Structure formats: C-alpha cells, structure tokens
Amino acid sequence: MATSDDICLRAAGISRSFGGRQVLQDIDLDIQKSEIFGLLGPSGAGKTTLVKLFAGIDEATTGSVDLLGTRLPKLSMLQRIGYMAQSDALYMELSARENLQFFGELMGLGGQALKRRMNHVVELVGLGEHLRKPVSSYSGGMKRRLSLAIALIHEPEVLILDEPTVGIDPVMRQSIWDELRQIRAAGATIIVTTHVMDEADKCDRLGMVRDGRLIAVGTPEGLKQDTGSHTIEEAFLYYGGVRP
Ligand SMILES: Nc1ncnc2c1ncn2[C@@H]1O[C@H](COP(=O)(O)OP(=O)(O)OP(=O)(O)O)[C@@H](O)[C@H]1O
Ligand SMILES: [Mg+2]
C-alpha cells in the first residue's frame, strides 16, 4: 500500500477553464516517487495545460496540486523541478553554452559544479560539437535537445517533460530514454507527455487524456489486459468509447 511518503504528486479535483471554456475537468491523480509517468492523448486533449499545473507555472481553476508534499504554485519549488516546455524557451541569440550557463546560474549552480553539470548534460544530448553556435542556427531537434539539457542541469527531483522527443531521431531518442531510466533509478520522478505509442509503452504507468478528462490510468500492460488490446493505441480507443 502506498503511503503519503511515496507520493510525488497529488492532483485532487482539478479543473482549468479559459474564458469560461473548460479545458480540464475533474482530474484526480497520484504519481508515485521514482516512476516514469506518461500522459498520452490526442492534440488538444489538455496534456500541456495539465503539466503546466504540475510544474506550478499555472494554477487550477478549482482543485489542488501538491508536489512533494507542498501545495503549488510555490516559487521555491521551481528549483526542485526540471520543466521542459512544449515550445522551446531559449535565448536564440545566445549559444547553447551561454543558455546552459544562464539557466544553471538561475538554478543556483556556479563554478566547478556548474561546469561538471554542463559537461554531463551536453554529452547526454549530444550537442558537444555545436555548443558555441547561436541557438538561432539550430534545427528543431537540436533546440529540443538543448531544452532537455536545461531541464536536467540542476539534477531536479521531478522532471516534467512536454513532448521531449519531438523532432529527435530514433537513435538519440533511444539514448534519451535510457538516460530517463537512469535518472529514475537515481530516485527522480519523471512525468512525460507524448503522442507516440511506442514511448507510452516505455512508461511505468500511463494516464490517458481525452477531452480534458483522465479516462484511464494504469501500467501499459494492465491497460492492454483490461481492454483485451494488443496495443496501447487499441486500449486508448477502447477507453475513448471507440470499440474496434
Ligand atoms: N491560454 C489558453 N487560452 C485559451 N485556451 C487554451 C489556452 N491554453 C490551452 N487552451 C486550450 O486548451 C485545450 C488543450 O490544450 P493543450 O495545449 O493542453 O492540449 P495538448 O493535449 O497539449 O495538445 P498537443 O498534443 O497539441 O500539444 C485546447 O483546446 C487549447 O486551445
Ligand atoms: Mg501539448
């Protein structure tokens, strides 16, 4: 039985409206510490809106989000979270190295510790050769990789990644997933959104989001078994009311 010490994130009764339009409805969810939790759903389902609440950069209209036992939003929690937004938030006129340095310092790193972390994350995302080029000259995949490096720079306890592997080639994607597993093994919790079914299969547990609601939560295997499906895609269609 999970105790409150095992819980990384607890969302209770959350909804979010924009100008009277409800985009998230009645979401209850517990995410355990040291799990890779995936949020899967079609475009416009509400995944980005939800992870912004989890990162404490947006606030629910009703309901609450507690992260590591602290009610969000809370400025001091930002240092414990690595958030990678769906649209890269980078300084385009600066180089990758300068971006990493800036965000690392913002997270309280400096001196040798910052250098060590910069070297580690740069190697991880394979940007070594391009470190001194301005980010404006980067491809879409390179910008994603730099955003991931920035999210990891301060070794956060909770990583929240919004479609981290979009535009990234299969080889690099594989190495990023290998690293995510290592980060989890070291005790961090990872929350990741995706459209990609094979990535959904790599998560410890999945939440399926559709039309602003969480329609199912479980392990990939469990969700497939419960619906008599061979694939996550089939299970998703089942929960969405589309019986194949
Ligand atoms: N700031 C906002 N103002 C008004 N509507 C918004 C705002 N942010 C999101 N929405 C709406 O909320 C819904 C969910 O959007 P969201 O970006 O969370 O979806 P998503 O699941 O992340 O989609 P995608 O897979 O395309 O990234 C959409 O209909 C979107 O138009
Ligand atoms: Mg999104």
PDB file of C-alpha atoms and ligand atoms in Angstrom:
ATOM      1  CA  MET A   1       0.000   0.000   0.000  1.00  0.00           C
ATOM      2  CA  ALA A   2       1.426   3.392  -0.989  1.00  0.00           C
ATOM      3  CA  THR A   3       1.875   5.878   1.842  1.00  0.00           C
ATOM      4  CA  SER A   4       1.973   9.654   1.521  1.00  0.00           C
ATOM      5  CA  ASP A   5       5.800   9.397   1.688  1.00  0.00           C
ATOM      6  CA  ASP A   6       5.763   7.502  -1.602  1.00  0.00           C
ATOM      7  CA  ILE A   7       3.702  10.110  -3.393  1.00  0.00           C
ATOM      8  CA  CYS A   8       5.441  12.642  -5.587  1.00  0.00           C
ATOM      9  CA  LEU A   9       2.402  14.428  -6.915  1.00  0.00           C
ATOM     10  CA  ARG A  10      -1.230  14.504  -5.865  1.00  0.00           C
ATOM     11  CA  ALA A  11      -3.806  16.243  -8.037  1.00  0.00           C
ATOM     12  CA  ALA A  12      -7.237  16.466  -6.436  1.00  0.00           C
ATOM     13  CA  GLY A  13     -10.370  17.533  -8.256  1.00  0.00           C
ATOM     14  CA  ILE A  14      -8.615  19.813 -10.693  1.00  0.00           C
ATOM     15  CA  SER A  15     -10.256  21.686 -13.487  1.00  0.00           C
ATOM     16  CA  ARG A  16      -8.977  24.535 -15.615  1.00  0.00           C
ATOM     17  CA  SER A  17     -11.067  26.960 -17.636  1.00  0.00           C
ATOM     18  CA  PHE A  18     -10.033  29.664 -20.064  1.00  0.00           C
ATOM     19  CA  GLY A  19     -12.632  32.389 -20.505  1.00  0.00           C
ATOM     20  CA  GLY A  20     -15.482  30.109 -19.465  1.00  0.00           C
ATOM     21  CA  ARG A  21     -14.313  27.200 -21.607  1.00  0.00           C
ATOM     22  CA  GLN A  22     -13.404  24.177 -19.529  1.00  0.00           C
ATOM     23  CA  VAL A  23     -10.228  22.561 -20.800  1.00  0.00           C
ATOM     24  CA  LEU A  24      -9.566  20.170 -17.888  1.00  0.00           C
ATOM     25  CA  GLN A  25     -12.281  18.527 -15.832  1.00  0.00           C
ATOM     26  CA  ASP A  26     -12.322  16.659 -12.517  1.00  0.00           C
ATOM     27  CA  ILE A  27      -8.835  15.241 -12.598  1.00  0.00           C
ATOM     28  CA  ASP A  28      -7.663  13.173  -9.627  1.00  0.00           C
ATOM     29  CA  LEU A  29      -4.243  11.593  -9.888  1.00  0.00           C
ATOM     30  CA  ASP A  30      -1.437  10.311  -7.676  1.00  0.00           C
ATOM     31  CA  ILE A  31       2.037   9.910  -9.142  1.00  0.00           C
ATOM     32  CA  GLN A  32       4.493   7.850  -7.092  1.00  0.00           C
ATOM     33  CA  LYS A  33       8.069   8.816  -6.431  1.00  0.00           C
ATOM     34  CA  SER A  34      10.598   7.270  -8.830  1.00  0.00           C
ATOM     35  CA  GLU A  35       8.189   6.367 -11.561  1.00  0.00           C
ATOM     36  CA  ILE A  36       8.071   7.391 -15.184  1.00  0.00           C
ATOM     37  CA  PHE A  37       4.506   8.545 -15.630  1.00  0.00           C
ATOM     38  CA  GLY A  38       3.316   9.192 -19.170  1.00  0.00           C
ATOM     39  CA  LEU A  39       0.392  11.345 -20.240  1.00  0.00           C
ATOM     40  CA  LEU A  40      -0.961  10.214 -23.554  1.00  0.00           C
ATOM     41  CA  GLY A  41      -3.659  11.851 -25.608  1.00  0.00           C
ATOM     42  CA  PRO A  42      -4.501  13.451 -28.933  1.00  0.00           C
ATOM     43  CA  SER A  43      -3.716  17.030 -29.839  1.00  0.00           C
ATOM     44  CA  GLY A  44      -5.848  19.453 -27.830  1.00  0.00           C
ATOM     45  CA  ALA A  45      -6.701  16.865 -25.138  1.00  0.00           C
ATOM     46  CA  GLY A  46      -5.203  19.038 -22.392  1.00  0.00           C
ATOM     47  CA  LYS A  47      -1.789  17.458 -21.732  1.00  0.00           C
ATOM     48  CA  THR A  48       0.177  20.723 -21.821  1.00  0.00           C
ATOM     49  CA  THR A  49      -2.420  22.501 -19.698  1.00  0.00           C
ATOM     50  CA  LEU A  50      -2.157  19.689 -17.147  1.00  0.00           C
ATOM     51  CA  VAL A  51       1.637  19.543 -16.914  1.00  0.00           C
ATOM     52  CA  LYS A  52       1.788  23.329 -16.503  1.00  0.00           C
ATOM     53  CA  LEU A  53      -0.322  22.854 -13.376  1.00  0.00           C
ATOM     54  CA  PHE A  54       2.025  20.061 -12.249  1.00  0.00           C
ATOM     55  CA  ALA A  55       5.034  22.352 -12.728  1.00  0.00           C
ATOM     56  CA  GLY A  56       3.325  25.143 -10.802  1.00  0.00           C
ATOM     57  CA  ILE A  57       3.573  27.638 -13.634  1.00  0.00           C
ATOM     58  CA  ASP A  58      -0.203  27.786 -13.985  1.00  0.00           C
ATOM     59  CA  GLU A  59      -2.946  27.432 -11.384  1.00  0.00           C
ATOM     60  CA  ALA A  60      -6.053  25.264 -11.497  1.00  0.00           C
ATOM     61  CA  THR A  61      -9.451  26.973 -11.586  1.00  0.00           C
ATOM     62  CA  THR A  62     -10.618  24.508  -8.943  1.00  0.00           C
ATOM     63  CA  GLY A  63      -8.830  21.729  -7.093  1.00  0.00           C
ATOM     64  CA  SER A  64      -5.275  21.409  -5.868  1.00  0.00           C
ATOM     65  CA  VAL A  65      -1.864  20.106  -6.853  1.00  0.00           C
ATOM     66  CA  ASP A  66       0.610  19.010  -4.160  1.00  0.00           C
ATOM     67  CA  LEU A  67       4.153  18.247  -5.227  1.00  0.00           C
ATOM     68  CA  LEU A  68       6.490  16.547  -2.737  1.00  0.00           C
ATOM     69  CA  GLY A  69       4.031  17.497  -0.032  1.00  0.00           C
ATOM     70  CA  THR A  70       3.899  21.214  -0.938  1.00  0.00           C
ATOM     71  CA  ARG A  71       0.840  22.942  -2.382  1.00  0.00           C
ATOM     72  CA  LEU A  72       1.535  24.522  -5.789  1.00  0.00           C
ATOM     73  CA  PRO A  73       2.133  27.069  -7.136  1.00  0.00           C
ATOM     74  CA  LYS A  74       5.141  27.850  -4.969  1.00  0.00           C
ATOM     75  CA  LEU A  75       8.199  29.716  -6.225  1.00  0.00           C
ATOM     76  CA  SER A  76      10.641  27.836  -4.007  1.00  0.00           C
ATOM     77  CA  MET A  77       9.591  24.536  -5.618  1.00  0.00           C
ATOM     78  CA  LEU A  78      10.930  25.592  -9.015  1.00  0.00           C
ATOM     79  CA  GLN A  79      14.454  24.533  -8.034  1.00  0.00           C
ATOM     80  CA  ARG A  80      13.234  21.009  -7.368  1.00  0.00           C
ATOM     81  CA  ILE A  81      11.523  20.728 -10.764  1.00  0.00           C
ATOM     82  CA  GLY A  82      13.015  20.436 -14.229  1.00  0.00           C
ATOM     83  CA  TYR A  83      10.387  21.612 -16.688  1.00  0.00           C
ATOM     84  CA  MET A  84      10.757  21.289 -20.430  1.00  0.00           C
ATOM     85  CA  ALA A  85       8.025  23.218 -22.200  1.00  0.00           C
ATOM     86  CA  GLN A  86       6.466  22.088 -25.468  1.00  0.00           C
ATOM     87  CA  SER A  87       7.715  25.242 -27.196  1.00  0.00           C
ATOM     88  CA  ASP A  88      11.394  25.792 -26.548  1.00  0.00           C
ATOM     89  CA  ALA A  89      12.023  28.735 -24.231  1.00  0.00           C
ATOM     90  CA  LEU A  90      15.579  29.538 -25.283  1.00  0.00           C
ATOM     91  CA  TYR A  91      17.601  32.680 -25.887  1.00  0.00           C
ATOM     92  CA  MET A  92      18.023  32.445 -29.638  1.00  0.00           C
ATOM     93  CA  GLU A  93      20.841  34.975 -29.964  1.00  0.00           C
ATOM     94  CA  LEU A  94      22.941  33.181 -27.340  1.00  0.00           C
ATOM     95  CA  SER A  95      24.922  29.975 -27.862  1.00  0.00           C
ATOM     96  CA  ALA A  96      23.930  26.658 -26.282  1.00  0.00           C
ATOM     97  CA  ARG A  97      26.749  27.064 -23.760  1.00  0.00           C
ATOM     98  CA  GLU A  98      25.525  30.533 -22.779  1.00  0.00           C
ATOM     99  CA  ASN A  99      21.936  29.288 -22.455  1.00  0.00           C
ATOM    100  CA  LEU A 100      23.051  26.430 -20.203  1.00  0.00           C
ATOM    101  CA  GLN A 101      25.177  28.738 -18.108  1.00  0.00           C
ATOM    102  CA  PHE A 102      22.345  31.242 -17.726  1.00  0.00           C
ATOM    103  CA  PHE A 103      19.754  28.675 -16.665  1.00  0.00           C
ATOM    104  CA  GLY A 104      22.277  26.816 -14.480  1.00  0.00           C
ATOM    105  CA  GLU A 105      23.089  30.015 -12.580  1.00  0.00           C
ATOM    106  CA  LEU A 106      19.384  30.776 -12.281  1.00  0.00           C
ATOM    107  CA  MET A 107      19.059  27.416 -10.507  1.00  0.00           C
ATOM    108  CA  GLY A 108      21.827  28.337  -8.087  1.00  0.00           C
ATOM    109  CA  LEU A 109      24.743  26.483  -9.698  1.00  0.00           C
ATOM    110  CA  GLY A 110      28.188  28.002 -10.181  1.00  0.00           C
ATOM    111  CA  GLY A 111      31.913  27.305 -10.509  1.00  0.00           C
ATOM    112  CA  GLN A 112      33.093  23.706 -10.920  1.00  0.00           C
ATOM    113  CA  ALA A 113      29.697  22.236 -10.071  1.00  0.00           C
ATOM    114  CA  LEU A 114      28.070  24.126 -12.938  1.00  0.00           C
ATOM    115  CA  LYS A 115      30.873  23.127 -15.314  1.00  0.00           C
ATOM    116  CA  ARG A 116      30.511  19.480 -14.359  1.00  0.00           C
ATOM    117  CA  ARG A 117      26.764  19.522 -14.857  1.00  0.00           C
ATOM    118  CA  MET A 118      27.092  21.378 -18.168  1.00  0.00           C
ATOM    119  CA  ASN A 119      29.551  18.789 -19.483  1.00  0.00           C
ATOM    120  CA  HIS A 120      27.319  15.943 -18.356  1.00  0.00           C
ATOM    121  CA  VAL A 121      24.075  17.212 -19.901  1.00  0.00           C
ATOM    122  CA  VAL A 122      25.777  18.329 -23.125  1.00  0.00           C
ATOM    123  CA  GLU A 123      27.217  14.872 -23.599  1.00  0.00           C
ATOM    124  CA  LEU A 124      23.899  13.295 -22.799  1.00  0.00           C
ATOM    125  CA  VAL A 125      22.010  15.176 -25.509  1.00  0.00           C
ATOM    126  CA  GLY A 126      24.905  15.030 -27.996  1.00  0.00           C
ATOM    127  CA  LEU A 127      25.347  18.758 -28.520  1.00  0.00           C
ATOM    128  CA  GLY A 128      29.113  18.870 -27.887  1.00  0.00           C
ATOM    129  CA  GLU A 129      30.093  19.996 -31.367  1.00  0.00           C
ATOM    130  CA  HIS A 130      27.541  22.768 -31.539  1.00  0.00           C
ATOM    131  CA  LEU A 131      27.997  24.401 -28.163  1.00  0.00           C
ATOM    132  CA  ARG A 132      29.303  27.718 -29.416  1.00  0.00           C
ATOM    133  CA  LYS A 133      26.815  28.294 -32.218  1.00  0.00           C
ATOM    134  CA  PRO A 134      23.901  30.655 -31.679  1.00  0.00           C
ATOM    135  CA  VAL A 135      20.701  28.749 -30.977  1.00  0.00           C
ATOM    136  CA  SER A 136      19.003  30.602 -33.858  1.00  0.00           C
ATOM    137  CA  SER A 137      21.068  28.414 -36.220  1.00  0.00           C
ATOM    138  CA  TYR A 138      19.888  25.152 -34.592  1.00  0.00           C
ATOM    139  CA  SER A 139      17.469  22.665 -36.133  1.00  0.00           C
ATOM    140  CA  GLY A 140      14.195  21.890 -34.322  1.00  0.00           C
ATOM    141  CA  GLY A 141      15.611  18.654 -32.874  1.00  0.00           C
ATOM    142  CA  MET A 142      18.748  20.428 -31.621  1.00  0.00           C
ATOM    143  CA  LYS A 143      16.602  23.009 -29.832  1.00  0.00           C
ATOM    144  CA  ARG A 144      14.599  20.186 -28.194  1.00  0.00           C
ATOM    145  CA  ARG A 145      17.844  18.558 -27.057  1.00  0.00           C
ATOM    146  CA  LEU A 146      19.113  21.814 -25.595  1.00  0.00           C
ATOM    147  CA  SER A 147      15.804  22.351 -23.778  1.00  0.00           C
ATOM    148  CA  LEU A 148      16.138  18.878 -22.281  1.00  0.00           C
ATOM    149  CA  ALA A 149      19.714  19.605 -21.190  1.00  0.00           C
ATOM    150  CA  ILE A 150      18.484  22.788 -19.469  1.00  0.00           C
ATOM    151  CA  ALA A 151      15.674  20.910 -17.692  1.00  0.00           C
ATOM    152  CA  LEU A 152      18.283  18.466 -16.335  1.00  0.00           C
ATOM    153  CA  ILE A 153      21.028  20.933 -15.411  1.00  0.00           C
ATOM    154  CA  HIS A 154      20.230  21.190 -11.694  1.00  0.00           C
ATOM    155  CA  GLU A 155      19.515  17.461 -11.156  1.00  0.00           C
ATOM    156  CA  PRO A 156      15.893  18.082 -10.235  1.00  0.00           C
ATOM    157  CA  GLU A 157      13.905  15.635  -8.126  1.00  0.00           C
ATOM    158  CA  VAL A 158      10.972  15.914 -10.514  1.00  0.00           C
ATOM    159  CA  LEU A 159      11.305  16.140 -14.272  1.00  0.00           C
ATOM    160  CA  ILE A 160       8.300  17.330 -16.255  1.00  0.00           C
ATOM    161  CA  LEU A 161       8.827  16.946 -19.974  1.00  0.00           C
ATOM    162  CA  ASP A 162       6.256  18.103 -22.525  1.00  0.00           C
ATOM    163  CA  GLU A 163       6.805  16.091 -25.720  1.00  0.00           C
ATOM    164  CA  PRO A 164      10.569  15.930 -25.206  1.00  0.00           C
ATOM    165  CA  THR A 165      11.438  13.814 -28.227  1.00  0.00           C
ATOM    166  CA  VAL A 166       9.538  15.607 -30.999  1.00  0.00           C
ATOM    167  CA  GLY A 167      11.905  16.107 -33.946  1.00  0.00           C
ATOM    168  CA  ILE A 168      14.585  13.883 -32.421  1.00  0.00           C
ATOM    169  CA  ASP A 169      15.942  10.958 -34.447  1.00  0.00           C
ATOM    170  CA  PRO A 170      15.396   7.355 -33.265  1.00  0.00           C
ATOM    171  CA  VAL A 171      18.978   6.779 -32.121  1.00  0.00           C
ATOM    172  CA  MET A 172      19.041   9.916 -29.961  1.00  0.00           C
ATOM    173  CA  ARG A 173      15.520   9.131 -28.733  1.00  0.00           C
ATOM    174  CA  GLN A 174      16.696   5.750 -27.544  1.00  0.00           C
ATOM    175  CA  SER A 175      19.628   7.271 -25.672  1.00  0.00           C
ATOM    176  CA  ILE A 176      17.364   9.886 -24.088  1.00  0.00           C
ATOM    177  CA  TRP A 177      15.019   7.129 -22.860  1.00  0.00           C
ATOM    178  CA  ASP A 178      17.990   5.176 -21.497  1.00  0.00           C
ATOM    179  CA  GLU A 179      19.012   8.277 -19.573  1.00  0.00           C
ATOM    180  CA  LEU A 180      15.480   8.866 -18.287  1.00  0.00           C
ATOM    181  CA  ARG A 181      15.552   5.334 -16.859  1.00  0.00           C
ATOM    182  CA  GLN A 182      18.873   6.060 -15.157  1.00  0.00           C
ATOM    183  CA  ILE A 183      17.526   9.307 -13.736  1.00  0.00           C
ATOM    184  CA  ARG A 184      14.556   7.397 -12.365  1.00  0.00           C
ATOM    185  CA  ALA A 185      16.865   4.707 -10.927  1.00  0.00           C
ATOM    186  CA  ALA A 186      18.701   7.505  -9.090  1.00  0.00           C
ATOM    187  CA  GLY A 187      15.398   8.387  -7.398  1.00  0.00           C
ATOM    188  CA  ALA A 188      13.849  11.146  -9.519  1.00  0.00           C
ATOM    189  CA  THR A 189      10.266  11.136 -10.748  1.00  0.00           C
ATOM    190  CA  ILE A 190       9.579  11.763 -14.420  1.00  0.00           C
ATOM    191  CA  ILE A 191       6.337  12.992 -15.921  1.00  0.00           C
ATOM    192  CA  VAL A 192       6.286  12.997 -19.693  1.00  0.00           C
ATOM    193  CA  THR A 193       3.663  13.790 -22.304  1.00  0.00           C
ATOM    194  CA  THR A 194       3.638  12.044 -25.638  1.00  0.00           C
ATOM    195  CA  HIS A 195       1.587  11.236 -28.716  1.00  0.00           C
ATOM    196  CA  VAL A 196       3.935   8.421 -29.598  1.00  0.00           C
ATOM    197  CA  MET A 197       2.594   4.974 -28.748  1.00  0.00           C
ATOM    198  CA  ASP A 198       5.957   3.216 -28.514  1.00  0.00           C
ATOM    199  CA  GLU A 199       7.076   5.817 -25.975  1.00  0.00           C
ATOM    200  CA  ALA A 200       3.895   5.282 -23.995  1.00  0.00           C
ATOM    201  CA  ASP A 201       4.880   1.614 -23.705  1.00  0.00           C
ATOM    202  CA  LYS A 202       8.172   2.637 -22.058  1.00  0.00           C
ATOM    203  CA  CYS A 203       6.452   4.384 -19.137  1.00  0.00           C
ATOM    204  CA  ASP A 204       5.903   2.658 -15.782  1.00  0.00           C
ATOM    205  CA  ARG A 205       2.336   3.969 -15.742  1.00  0.00           C
ATOM    206  CA  LEU A 206       0.201   5.902 -18.156  1.00  0.00           C
ATOM    207  CA  GLY A 207      -2.630   8.357 -17.872  1.00  0.00           C
ATOM    208  CA  MET A 208      -4.832   8.621 -20.930  1.00  0.00           C
ATOM    209  CA  VAL A 209      -6.206  12.103 -21.516  1.00  0.00           C
ATOM    210  CA  ARG A 210      -9.125  12.841 -23.759  1.00  0.00           C
ATOM    211  CA  ASP A 211     -11.234  15.996 -23.998  1.00  0.00           C
ATOM    212  CA  GLY A 212      -9.791  17.325 -20.748  1.00  0.00           C
ATOM    213  CA  ARG A 213     -10.517  14.192 -18.725  1.00  0.00           C
ATOM    214  CA  LEU A 214      -8.307  11.431 -17.450  1.00  0.00           C
ATOM    215  CA  ILE A 215     -10.082   8.429 -18.947  1.00  0.00           C
ATOM    216  CA  ALA A 216      -7.766   5.674 -17.679  1.00  0.00           C
ATOM    217  CA  VAL A 217      -4.659   5.206 -15.532  1.00  0.00           C
ATOM    218  CA  GLY A 218      -2.540   2.076 -15.286  1.00  0.00           C
ATOM    219  CA  THR A 219       0.560   0.256 -16.418  1.00  0.00           C
ATOM    220  CA  PRO A 220       0.834  -0.200 -20.189  1.00  0.00           C
ATOM    221  CA  GLU A 221       0.416  -3.965 -19.723  1.00  0.00           C
ATOM    222  CA  GLY A 222      -2.501  -3.539 -17.337  1.00  0.00           C
ATOM    223  CA  LEU A 223      -4.334  -1.173 -19.667  1.00  0.00           C
ATOM    224  CA  LYS A 224      -3.894  -3.578 -22.558  1.00  0.00           C
ATOM    225  CA  GLN A 225      -5.022  -6.571 -20.488  1.00  0.00           C
ATOM    226  CA  ASP A 226      -8.051  -4.807 -19.042  1.00  0.00           C
ATOM    227  CA  THR A 227      -9.286  -3.889 -22.508  1.00  0.00           C
ATOM    228  CA  GLY A 228      -8.244  -7.074 -24.322  1.00  0.00           C
ATOM    229  CA  SER A 229      -5.971  -4.987 -26.557  1.00  0.00           C
ATOM    230  CA  HIS A 230      -2.701  -5.844 -28.230  1.00  0.00           C
ATOM    231  CA  THR A 231      -1.504  -2.249 -28.374  1.00  0.00           C
ATOM    232  CA  ILE A 232      -1.739   0.921 -26.322  1.00  0.00           C
ATOM    233  CA  GLU A 233      -3.479   2.532 -29.272  1.00  0.00           C
ATOM    234  CA  GLU A 234      -6.273  -0.046 -29.156  1.00  0.00           C
ATOM    235  CA  ALA A 235      -6.588   0.402 -25.384  1.00  0.00           C
ATOM    236  CA  PHE A 236      -6.845   4.156 -25.872  1.00  0.00           C
ATOM    237  CA  LEU A 237      -9.605   3.777 -28.442  1.00  0.00           C
ATOM    238  CA  TYR A 238     -11.441   1.416 -26.092  1.00  0.00           C
ATOM    239  CA  TYR A 239     -11.380   3.899 -23.199  1.00  0.00           C
ATOM    240  CA  GLY A 240     -12.349   6.675 -25.564  1.00  0.00           C
ATOM    241  CA  GLY A 241     -15.509   4.765 -26.393  1.00  0.00           C
ATOM    242  CA  VAL A 242     -14.397   3.679 -29.866  1.00  0.00           C
ATOM    243  CA  ARG A 243     -14.686  -0.128 -29.832  1.00  0.00           C
ATOM    244  CA  PRO A 244     -12.559  -1.647 -32.571  1.00  0.00           C
TER     245      PRO A 244
HETATM  246  N1  LIG B   1      -4.064  30.003 -22.599  1.00  0.00           N
HETATM  247  C1  LIG B   1      -5.101  29.412 -23.191  1.00  0.00           C
HETATM  248  N2  LIG B   1      -6.201  30.121 -23.517  1.00  0.00           N
HETATM  249  C2  LIG B   1      -7.268  29.526 -24.107  1.00  0.00           C
HETATM  250  N3  LIG B   1      -7.316  28.231 -24.446  1.00  0.00           N
HETATM  251  C3  LIG B   1      -6.249  27.472 -24.168  1.00  0.00           C
HETATM  252  C4  LIG B   1      -5.082  28.015 -23.521  1.00  0.00           C
HETATM  253  N4  LIG B   1      -4.189  27.025 -23.355  1.00  0.00           N
HETATM  254  C5  LIG B   1      -4.766  25.927 -23.884  1.00  0.00           C
HETATM  255  N5  LIG B   1      -6.001  26.184 -24.351  1.00  0.00           N
HETATM  256  C6  LIG B   1      -6.920  25.210 -24.973  1.00  0.00           C
HETATM  257  O1  LIG B   1      -6.937  24.064 -24.159  1.00  0.00           O
HETATM  258  C7  LIG B   1      -7.074  22.879 -24.945  1.00  0.00           C
HETATM  259  C8  LIG B   1      -5.992  21.927 -24.543  1.00  0.00           C
HETATM  260  O2  LIG B   1      -4.734  22.438 -24.974  1.00  0.00           O
HETATM  261  P1  LIG B   1      -3.357  21.741 -24.621  1.00  0.00           P
HETATM  262  O3  LIG B   1      -2.297  22.577 -25.203  1.00  0.00           O
HETATM  263  O4  LIG B   1      -3.322  21.470 -23.170  1.00  0.00           O
HETATM  264  O5  LIG B   1      -3.501  20.366 -25.404  1.00  0.00           O
HETATM  265  P2  LIG B   1      -2.398  19.242 -25.662  1.00  0.00           P
HETATM  266  O6  LIG B   1      -3.011  17.943 -25.258  1.00  0.00           O
HETATM  267  O7  LIG B   1      -1.129  19.618 -25.024  1.00  0.00           O
HETATM  268  O8  LIG B   1      -2.261  19.266 -27.249  1.00  0.00           O
HETATM  269  P3  LIG B   1      -0.955  18.982 -28.173  1.00  0.00           P
HETATM  270  O9  LIG B   1      -0.808  17.478 -28.217  1.00  0.00           O
HETATM  271  O10 LIG B   1      -1.329  19.536 -29.498  1.00  0.00           O
HETATM  272  O11 LIG B   1       0.212  19.668 -27.543  1.00  0.00           O
HETATM  273  C9  LIG B   1      -7.021  23.350 -26.398  1.00  0.00           C
HETATM  274  O12 LIG B   1      -8.325  23.379 -26.885  1.00  0.00           O
HETATM  275  C10 LIG B   1      -6.425  24.705 -26.320  1.00  0.00           C
HETATM  276  O13 LIG B   1      -6.907  25.515 -27.359  1.00  0.00           O
HETATM  277 MG    MG B   2       0.724  19.976 -25.706  1.00  0.00          MG
END
